PDB file of C-alpha atoms in Angstrom:
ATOM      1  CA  UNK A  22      93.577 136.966  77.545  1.00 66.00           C
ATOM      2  CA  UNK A  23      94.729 134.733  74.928  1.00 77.00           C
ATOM      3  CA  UNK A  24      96.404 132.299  77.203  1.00 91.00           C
ATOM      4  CA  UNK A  25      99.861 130.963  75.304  1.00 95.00           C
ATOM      5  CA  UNK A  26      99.704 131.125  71.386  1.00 96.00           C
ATOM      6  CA  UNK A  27     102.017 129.323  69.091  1.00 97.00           C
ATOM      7  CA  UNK A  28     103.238 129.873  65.574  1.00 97.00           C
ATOM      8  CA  UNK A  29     103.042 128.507  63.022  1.00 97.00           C
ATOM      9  CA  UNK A  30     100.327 125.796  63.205  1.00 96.00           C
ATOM     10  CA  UNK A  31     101.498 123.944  60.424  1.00 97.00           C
ATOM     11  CA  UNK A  32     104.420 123.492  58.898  1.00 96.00           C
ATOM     12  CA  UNK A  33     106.443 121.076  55.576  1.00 97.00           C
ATOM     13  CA  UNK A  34     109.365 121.384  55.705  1.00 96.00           C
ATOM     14  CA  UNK A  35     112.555 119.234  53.867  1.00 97.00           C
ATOM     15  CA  UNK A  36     115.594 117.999  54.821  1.00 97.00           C
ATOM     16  CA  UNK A  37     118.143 120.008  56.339  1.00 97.00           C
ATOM     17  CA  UNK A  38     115.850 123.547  56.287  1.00 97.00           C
ATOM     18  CA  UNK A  39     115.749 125.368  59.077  1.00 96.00           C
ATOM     19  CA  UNK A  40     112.802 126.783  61.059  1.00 96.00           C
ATOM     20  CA  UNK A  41     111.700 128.719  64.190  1.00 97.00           C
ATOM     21  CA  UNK A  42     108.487 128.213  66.143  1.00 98.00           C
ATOM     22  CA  UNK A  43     107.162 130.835  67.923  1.00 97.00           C
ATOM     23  CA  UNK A  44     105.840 130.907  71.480  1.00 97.00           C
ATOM     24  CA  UNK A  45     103.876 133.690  73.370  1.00 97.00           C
ATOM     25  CA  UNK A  46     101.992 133.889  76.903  1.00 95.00           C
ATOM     26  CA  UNK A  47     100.354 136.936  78.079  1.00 94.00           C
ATOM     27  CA  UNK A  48      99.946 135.141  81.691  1.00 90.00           C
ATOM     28  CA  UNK A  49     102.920 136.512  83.218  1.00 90.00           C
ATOM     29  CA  UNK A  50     104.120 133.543  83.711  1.00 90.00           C
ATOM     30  CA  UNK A  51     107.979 133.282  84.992  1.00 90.00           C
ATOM     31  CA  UNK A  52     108.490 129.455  83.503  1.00 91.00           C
ATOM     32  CA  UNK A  53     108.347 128.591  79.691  1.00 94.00           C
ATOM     33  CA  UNK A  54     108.704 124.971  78.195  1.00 95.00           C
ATOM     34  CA  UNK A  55     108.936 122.892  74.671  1.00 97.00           C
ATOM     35  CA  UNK A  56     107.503 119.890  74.590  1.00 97.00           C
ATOM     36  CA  UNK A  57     107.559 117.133  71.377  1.00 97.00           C
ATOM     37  CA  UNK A  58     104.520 114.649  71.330  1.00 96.00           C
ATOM     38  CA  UNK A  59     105.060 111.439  69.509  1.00 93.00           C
ATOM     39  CA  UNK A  60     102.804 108.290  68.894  1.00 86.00           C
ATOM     40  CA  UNK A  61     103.370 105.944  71.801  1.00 81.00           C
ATOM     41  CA  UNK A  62     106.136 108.208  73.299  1.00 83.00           C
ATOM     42  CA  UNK A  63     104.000 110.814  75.262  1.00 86.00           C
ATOM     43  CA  UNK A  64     105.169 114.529  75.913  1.00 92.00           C
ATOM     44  CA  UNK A  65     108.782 114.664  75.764  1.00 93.00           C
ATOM     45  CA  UNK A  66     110.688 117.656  77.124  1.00 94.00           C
ATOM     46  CA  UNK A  67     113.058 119.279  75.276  1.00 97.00           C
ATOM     47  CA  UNK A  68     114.547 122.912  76.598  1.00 96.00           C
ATOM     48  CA  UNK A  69     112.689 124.805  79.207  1.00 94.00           C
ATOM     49  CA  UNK A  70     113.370 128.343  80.850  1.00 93.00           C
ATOM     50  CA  UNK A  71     112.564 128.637  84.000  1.00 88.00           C
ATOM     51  CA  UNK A  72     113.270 132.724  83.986  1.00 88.00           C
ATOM     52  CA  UNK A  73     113.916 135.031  81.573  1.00 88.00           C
ATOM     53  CA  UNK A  74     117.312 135.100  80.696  1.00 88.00           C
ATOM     54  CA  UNK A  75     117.866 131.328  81.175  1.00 92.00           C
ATOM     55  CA  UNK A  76     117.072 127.974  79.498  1.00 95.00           C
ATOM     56  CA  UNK A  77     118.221 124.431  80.440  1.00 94.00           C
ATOM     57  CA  UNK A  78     118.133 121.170  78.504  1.00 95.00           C
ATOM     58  CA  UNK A  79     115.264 118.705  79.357  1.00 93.00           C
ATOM     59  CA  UNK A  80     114.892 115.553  77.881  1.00 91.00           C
ATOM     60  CA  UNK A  81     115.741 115.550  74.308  1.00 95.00           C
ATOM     61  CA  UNK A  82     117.364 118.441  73.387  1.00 97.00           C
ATOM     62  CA  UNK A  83     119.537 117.293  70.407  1.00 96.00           C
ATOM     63  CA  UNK A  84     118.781 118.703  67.060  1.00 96.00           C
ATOM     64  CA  UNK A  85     117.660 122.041  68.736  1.00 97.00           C
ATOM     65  CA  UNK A  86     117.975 125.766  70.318  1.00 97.00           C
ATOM     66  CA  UNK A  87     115.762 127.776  72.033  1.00 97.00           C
ATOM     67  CA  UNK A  88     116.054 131.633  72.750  1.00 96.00           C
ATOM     68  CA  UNK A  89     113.672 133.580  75.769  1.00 95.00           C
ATOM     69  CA  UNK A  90     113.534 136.842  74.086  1.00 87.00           C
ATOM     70  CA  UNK A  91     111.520 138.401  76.626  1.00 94.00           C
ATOM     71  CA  UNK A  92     108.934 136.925  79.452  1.00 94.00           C
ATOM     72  CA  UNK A  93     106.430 136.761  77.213  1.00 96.00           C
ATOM     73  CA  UNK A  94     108.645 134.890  74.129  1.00 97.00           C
ATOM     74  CA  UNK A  95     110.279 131.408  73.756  1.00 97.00           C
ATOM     75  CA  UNK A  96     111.077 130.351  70.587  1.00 97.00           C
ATOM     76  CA  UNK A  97     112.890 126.801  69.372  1.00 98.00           C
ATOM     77  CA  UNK A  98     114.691 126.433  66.507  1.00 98.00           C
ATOM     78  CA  UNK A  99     115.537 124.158  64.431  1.00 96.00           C
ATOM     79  CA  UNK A 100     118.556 124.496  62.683  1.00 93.00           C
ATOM     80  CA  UNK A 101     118.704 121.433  60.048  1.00 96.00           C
ATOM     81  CA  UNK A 102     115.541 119.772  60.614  1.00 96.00           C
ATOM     82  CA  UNK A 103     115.895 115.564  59.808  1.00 97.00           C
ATOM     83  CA  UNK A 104     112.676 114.056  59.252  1.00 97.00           C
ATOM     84  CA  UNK A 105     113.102 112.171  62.837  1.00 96.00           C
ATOM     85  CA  UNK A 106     111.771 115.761  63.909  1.00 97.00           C
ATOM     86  CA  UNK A 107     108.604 115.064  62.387  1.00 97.00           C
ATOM     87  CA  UNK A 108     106.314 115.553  65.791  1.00 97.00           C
ATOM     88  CA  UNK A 109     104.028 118.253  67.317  1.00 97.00           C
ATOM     89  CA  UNK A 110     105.588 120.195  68.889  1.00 98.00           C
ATOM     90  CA  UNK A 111     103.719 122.120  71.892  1.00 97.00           C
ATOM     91  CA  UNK A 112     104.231 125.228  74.039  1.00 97.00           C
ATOM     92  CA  UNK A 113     103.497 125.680  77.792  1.00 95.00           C
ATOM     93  CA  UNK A 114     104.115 127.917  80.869  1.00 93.00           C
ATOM     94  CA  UNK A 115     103.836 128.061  84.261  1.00 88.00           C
ATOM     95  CA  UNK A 116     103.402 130.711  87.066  1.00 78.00           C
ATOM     96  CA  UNK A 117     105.586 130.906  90.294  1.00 69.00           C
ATOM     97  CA  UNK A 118     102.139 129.494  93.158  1.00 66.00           C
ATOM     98  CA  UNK A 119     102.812 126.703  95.060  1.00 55.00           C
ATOM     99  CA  UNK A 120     100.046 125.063  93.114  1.00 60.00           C
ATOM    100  CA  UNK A 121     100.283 126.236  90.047  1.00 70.00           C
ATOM    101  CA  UNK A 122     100.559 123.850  86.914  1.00 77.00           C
ATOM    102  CA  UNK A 123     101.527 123.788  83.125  1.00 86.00           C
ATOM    103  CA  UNK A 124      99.303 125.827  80.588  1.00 91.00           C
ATOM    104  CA  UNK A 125      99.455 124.471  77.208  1.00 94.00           C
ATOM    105  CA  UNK A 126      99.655 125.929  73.447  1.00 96.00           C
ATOM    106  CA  UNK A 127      97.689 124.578  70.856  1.00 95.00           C
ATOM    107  CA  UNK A 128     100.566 122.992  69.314  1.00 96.00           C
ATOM    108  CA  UNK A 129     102.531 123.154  65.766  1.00 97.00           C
ATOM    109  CA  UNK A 130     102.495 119.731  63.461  1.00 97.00           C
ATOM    110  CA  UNK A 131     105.788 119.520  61.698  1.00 97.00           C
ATOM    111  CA  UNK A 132     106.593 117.257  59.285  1.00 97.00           C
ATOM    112  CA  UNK A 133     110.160 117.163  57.721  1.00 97.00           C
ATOM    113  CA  UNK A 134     110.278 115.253  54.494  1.00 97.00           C
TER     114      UNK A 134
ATOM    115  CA  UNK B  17     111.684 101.446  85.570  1.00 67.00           C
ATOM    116  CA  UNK B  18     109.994 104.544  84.096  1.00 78.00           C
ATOM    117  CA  UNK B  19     109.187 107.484  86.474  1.00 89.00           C
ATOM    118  CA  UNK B  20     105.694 107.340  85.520  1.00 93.00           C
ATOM    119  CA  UNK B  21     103.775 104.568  83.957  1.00 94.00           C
ATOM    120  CA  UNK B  22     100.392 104.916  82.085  1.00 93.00           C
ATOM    121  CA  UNK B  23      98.463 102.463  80.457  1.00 84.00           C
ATOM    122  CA  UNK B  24      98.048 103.867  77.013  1.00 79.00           C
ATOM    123  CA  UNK B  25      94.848 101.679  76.302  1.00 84.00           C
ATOM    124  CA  UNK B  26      93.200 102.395  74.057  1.00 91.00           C
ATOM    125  CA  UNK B  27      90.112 102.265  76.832  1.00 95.00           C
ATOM    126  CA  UNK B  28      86.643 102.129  75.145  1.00 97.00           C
ATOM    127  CA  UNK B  29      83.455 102.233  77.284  1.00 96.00           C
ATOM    128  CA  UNK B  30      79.511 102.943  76.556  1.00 97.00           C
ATOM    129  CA  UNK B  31      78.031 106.284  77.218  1.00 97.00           C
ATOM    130  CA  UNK B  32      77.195 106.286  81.083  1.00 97.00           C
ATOM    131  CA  UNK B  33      79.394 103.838  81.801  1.00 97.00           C
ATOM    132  CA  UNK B  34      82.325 104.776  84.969  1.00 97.00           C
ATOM    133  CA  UNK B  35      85.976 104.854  84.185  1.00 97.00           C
ATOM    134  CA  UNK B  36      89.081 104.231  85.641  1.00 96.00           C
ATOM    135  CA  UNK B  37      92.093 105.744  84.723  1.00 97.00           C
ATOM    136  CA  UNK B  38      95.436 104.858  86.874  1.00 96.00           C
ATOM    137  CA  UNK B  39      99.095 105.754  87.062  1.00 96.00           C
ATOM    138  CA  UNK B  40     101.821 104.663  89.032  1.00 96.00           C
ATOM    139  CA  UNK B  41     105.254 106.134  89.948  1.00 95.00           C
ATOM    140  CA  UNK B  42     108.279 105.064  91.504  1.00 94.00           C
ATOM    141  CA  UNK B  43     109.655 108.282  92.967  1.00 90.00           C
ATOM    142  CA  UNK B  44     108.148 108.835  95.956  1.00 90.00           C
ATOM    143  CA  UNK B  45     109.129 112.379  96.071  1.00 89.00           C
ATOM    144  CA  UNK B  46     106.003 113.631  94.088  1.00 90.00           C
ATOM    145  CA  UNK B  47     103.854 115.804  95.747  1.00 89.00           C
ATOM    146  CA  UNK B  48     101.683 117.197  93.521  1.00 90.00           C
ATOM    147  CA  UNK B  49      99.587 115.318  91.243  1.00 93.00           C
ATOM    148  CA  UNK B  50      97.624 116.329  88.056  1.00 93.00           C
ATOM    149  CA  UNK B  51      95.526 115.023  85.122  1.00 96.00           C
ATOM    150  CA  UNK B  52      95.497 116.644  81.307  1.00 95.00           C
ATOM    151  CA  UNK B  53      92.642 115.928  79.134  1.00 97.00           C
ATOM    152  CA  UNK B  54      93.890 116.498  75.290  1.00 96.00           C
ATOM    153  CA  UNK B  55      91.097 116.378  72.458  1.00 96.00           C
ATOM    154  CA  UNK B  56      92.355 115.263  69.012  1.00 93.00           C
ATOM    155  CA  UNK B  57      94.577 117.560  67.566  1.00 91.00           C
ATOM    156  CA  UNK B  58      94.706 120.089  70.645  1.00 93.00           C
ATOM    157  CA  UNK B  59      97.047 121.074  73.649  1.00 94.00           C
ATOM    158  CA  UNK B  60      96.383 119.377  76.753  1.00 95.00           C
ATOM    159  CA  UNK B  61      93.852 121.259  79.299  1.00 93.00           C
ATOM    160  CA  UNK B  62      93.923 121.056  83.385  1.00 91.00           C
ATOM    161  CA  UNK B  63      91.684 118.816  84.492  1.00 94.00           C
ATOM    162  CA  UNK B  64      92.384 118.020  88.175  1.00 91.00           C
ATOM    163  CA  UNK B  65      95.064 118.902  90.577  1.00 89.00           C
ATOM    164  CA  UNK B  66      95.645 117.043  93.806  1.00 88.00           C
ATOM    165  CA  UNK B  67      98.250 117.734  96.489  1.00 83.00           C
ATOM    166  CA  UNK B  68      97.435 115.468  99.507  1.00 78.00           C
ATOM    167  CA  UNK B  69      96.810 111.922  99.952  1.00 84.00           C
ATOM    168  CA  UNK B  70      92.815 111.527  99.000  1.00 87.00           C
ATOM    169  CA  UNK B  71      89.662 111.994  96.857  1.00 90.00           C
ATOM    170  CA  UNK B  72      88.917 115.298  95.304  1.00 91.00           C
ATOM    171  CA  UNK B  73      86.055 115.483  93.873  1.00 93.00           C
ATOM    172  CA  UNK B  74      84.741 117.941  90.519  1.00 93.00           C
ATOM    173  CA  UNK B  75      81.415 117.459  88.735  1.00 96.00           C
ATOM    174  CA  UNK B  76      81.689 114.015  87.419  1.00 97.00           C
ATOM    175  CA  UNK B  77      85.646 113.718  88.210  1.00 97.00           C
ATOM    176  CA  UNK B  78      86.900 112.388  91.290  1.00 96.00           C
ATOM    177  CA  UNK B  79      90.588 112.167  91.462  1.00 95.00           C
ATOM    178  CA  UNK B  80      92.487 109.938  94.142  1.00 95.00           C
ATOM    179  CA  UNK B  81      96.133 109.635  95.426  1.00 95.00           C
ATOM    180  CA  UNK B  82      97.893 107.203  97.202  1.00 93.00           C
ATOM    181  CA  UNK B  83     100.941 107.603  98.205  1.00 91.00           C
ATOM    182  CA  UNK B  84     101.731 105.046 100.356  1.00 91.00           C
ATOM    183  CA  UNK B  85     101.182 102.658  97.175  1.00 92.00           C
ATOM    184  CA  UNK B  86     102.559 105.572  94.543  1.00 93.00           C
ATOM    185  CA  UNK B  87      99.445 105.018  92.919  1.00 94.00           C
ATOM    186  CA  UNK B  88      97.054 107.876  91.529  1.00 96.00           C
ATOM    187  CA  UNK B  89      93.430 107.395  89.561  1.00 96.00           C
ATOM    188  CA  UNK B  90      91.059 109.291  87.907  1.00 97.00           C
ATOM    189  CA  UNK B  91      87.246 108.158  87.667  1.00 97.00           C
ATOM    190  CA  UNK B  92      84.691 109.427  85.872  1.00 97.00           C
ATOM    191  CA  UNK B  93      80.966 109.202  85.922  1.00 97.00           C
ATOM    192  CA  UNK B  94      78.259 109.124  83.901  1.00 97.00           C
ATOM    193  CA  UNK B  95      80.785 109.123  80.819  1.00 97.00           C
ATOM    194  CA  UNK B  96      79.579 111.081  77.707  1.00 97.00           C
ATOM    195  CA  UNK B  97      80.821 111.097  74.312  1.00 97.00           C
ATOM    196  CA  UNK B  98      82.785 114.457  74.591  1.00 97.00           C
ATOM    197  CA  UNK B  99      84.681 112.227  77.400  1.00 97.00           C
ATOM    198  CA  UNK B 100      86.174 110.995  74.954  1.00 97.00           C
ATOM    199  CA  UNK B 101      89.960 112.113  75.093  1.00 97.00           C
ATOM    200  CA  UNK B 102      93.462 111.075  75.523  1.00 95.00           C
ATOM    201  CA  UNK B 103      93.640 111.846  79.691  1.00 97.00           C
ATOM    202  CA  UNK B 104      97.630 112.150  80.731  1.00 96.00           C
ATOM    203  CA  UNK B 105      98.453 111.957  84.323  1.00 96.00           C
ATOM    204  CA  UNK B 106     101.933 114.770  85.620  1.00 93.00           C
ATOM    205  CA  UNK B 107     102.921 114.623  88.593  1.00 91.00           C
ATOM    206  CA  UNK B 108     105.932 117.324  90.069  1.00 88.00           C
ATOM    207  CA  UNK B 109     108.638 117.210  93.470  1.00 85.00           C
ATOM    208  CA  UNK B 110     107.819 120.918  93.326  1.00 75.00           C
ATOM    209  CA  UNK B 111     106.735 124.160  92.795  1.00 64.00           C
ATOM    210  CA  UNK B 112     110.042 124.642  90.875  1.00 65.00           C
ATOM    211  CA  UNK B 113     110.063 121.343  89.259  1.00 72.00           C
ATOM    212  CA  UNK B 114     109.238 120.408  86.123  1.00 82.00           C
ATOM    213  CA  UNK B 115     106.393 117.874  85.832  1.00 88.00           C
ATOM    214  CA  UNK B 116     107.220 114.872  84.518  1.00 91.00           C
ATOM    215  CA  UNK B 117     104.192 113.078  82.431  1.00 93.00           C
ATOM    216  CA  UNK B 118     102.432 109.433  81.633  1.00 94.00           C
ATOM    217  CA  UNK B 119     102.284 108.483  78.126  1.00 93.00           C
ATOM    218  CA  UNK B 120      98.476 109.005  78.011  1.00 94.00           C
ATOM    219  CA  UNK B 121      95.733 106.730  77.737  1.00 95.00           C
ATOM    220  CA  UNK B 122      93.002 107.037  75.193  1.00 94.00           C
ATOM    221  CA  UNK B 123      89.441 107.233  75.893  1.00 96.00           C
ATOM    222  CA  UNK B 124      86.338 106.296  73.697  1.00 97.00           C
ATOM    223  CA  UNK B 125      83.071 106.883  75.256  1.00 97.00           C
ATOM    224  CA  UNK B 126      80.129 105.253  72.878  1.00 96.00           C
ATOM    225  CA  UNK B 127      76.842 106.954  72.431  1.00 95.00           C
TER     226      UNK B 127
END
């Protein structure tokens, strides 16, 4: 049980590129989230799917896409990265219990020169 | 007025030593209260989870809610060095909600 995984862990990229990050849970988990963490600016949300088959804007959306491929998958792209994209960018999902909370990635470090 | 707000420290302390770590809120329609701890260069872990109104109490964590005063803390005993951690407070409306999150504060714990 690997909990949620995230891909790449690292990544350079320049101006205008494009990328993908990868997210994966094997917790059956019904909810899926991106999150950006900044210096002095906490977790931000940006898209989230709360089923497969359906993703909504959080918090700071602009500048990307997200696709939920399956209920195990949520990807977010970026389609012409600016260097104000330069964050780490985390993963998390959550089950459907009453109580249950967020389970977290270990995160991917962008940097966008 | 933010949702959430989180002193972001940074809080340093000497081994042993108890800490405090508070959060406040404005929307009094959270229910359900958590804490993150996140090491350097990691995701952020479940620490404690709180529903009710209350101390609840794990190892050398005791986590307490007000509500009345939208007002949540985490304290922790006998601090060690591998304390030492930025701790974020989330709090949600709902099971279906998404949590909304302090800014974090940071934690040294000196040996």
């Amino acid at each position: 049980n690997a909990g949620v995984t995230q891909t790449p862990k690292f990544q350079v990229l320049k101006t205008g590129q494009s990328m993908t990050l990868q997210c994966a849970q094997d917790m059956n988990h019904n909810s899926m989230y991106w999150y950006r963490q900044d210096p002095g600016m906490g977790l931000r949300l940006i898209y989230y799917s709360a089923s497969e088959g359906t993703t909504d804007k959080g918090e700071v959306p602009n500048g990307y896409n997200v696709s939920r491929l399956n209920k195990r998958e949520f990807s977010l792209r970026l389609e012409s990265a600016a260097p104000s994209q330069t964050s780490v960018y985390f993963c998390a999902s959550t089950g459907q219990a009453l109580e249950e909370t967020q389970y977290f990635g270990p995160g991917t470090r962008l940097l966008v020169l | 007025q933010k949702e959430v707000e989180q002193d972001p420290g940074p809080l340093s302390v000497p081994e042993g030593a108890i800490v405090s770590l508070n959060c406040t809120y404005s929307n009094s329609a959270f229910q359900y209260f958590m804490w993150y701890r996140q090491y350097s260069r990691k995701g952020p872990e479940l620490l404690m989870y709180t529903y009710s109104s209350g101390n609840k109490e794990d190892g050398r964590f005791t986590a307490q809610v007000d509500k009345s005063s939208k007002y949540i803390s985490l304290f922790i005993r006998d601090s060690q060095p591998s304390d030492s951690a930025t701790y974020l407070c989330a709090m949600k409306r709902g099971s279906n909600y998404k949590l909304t999150f302090g800014k974090g504060t940071l934690l040294t714990v000196n040996p």
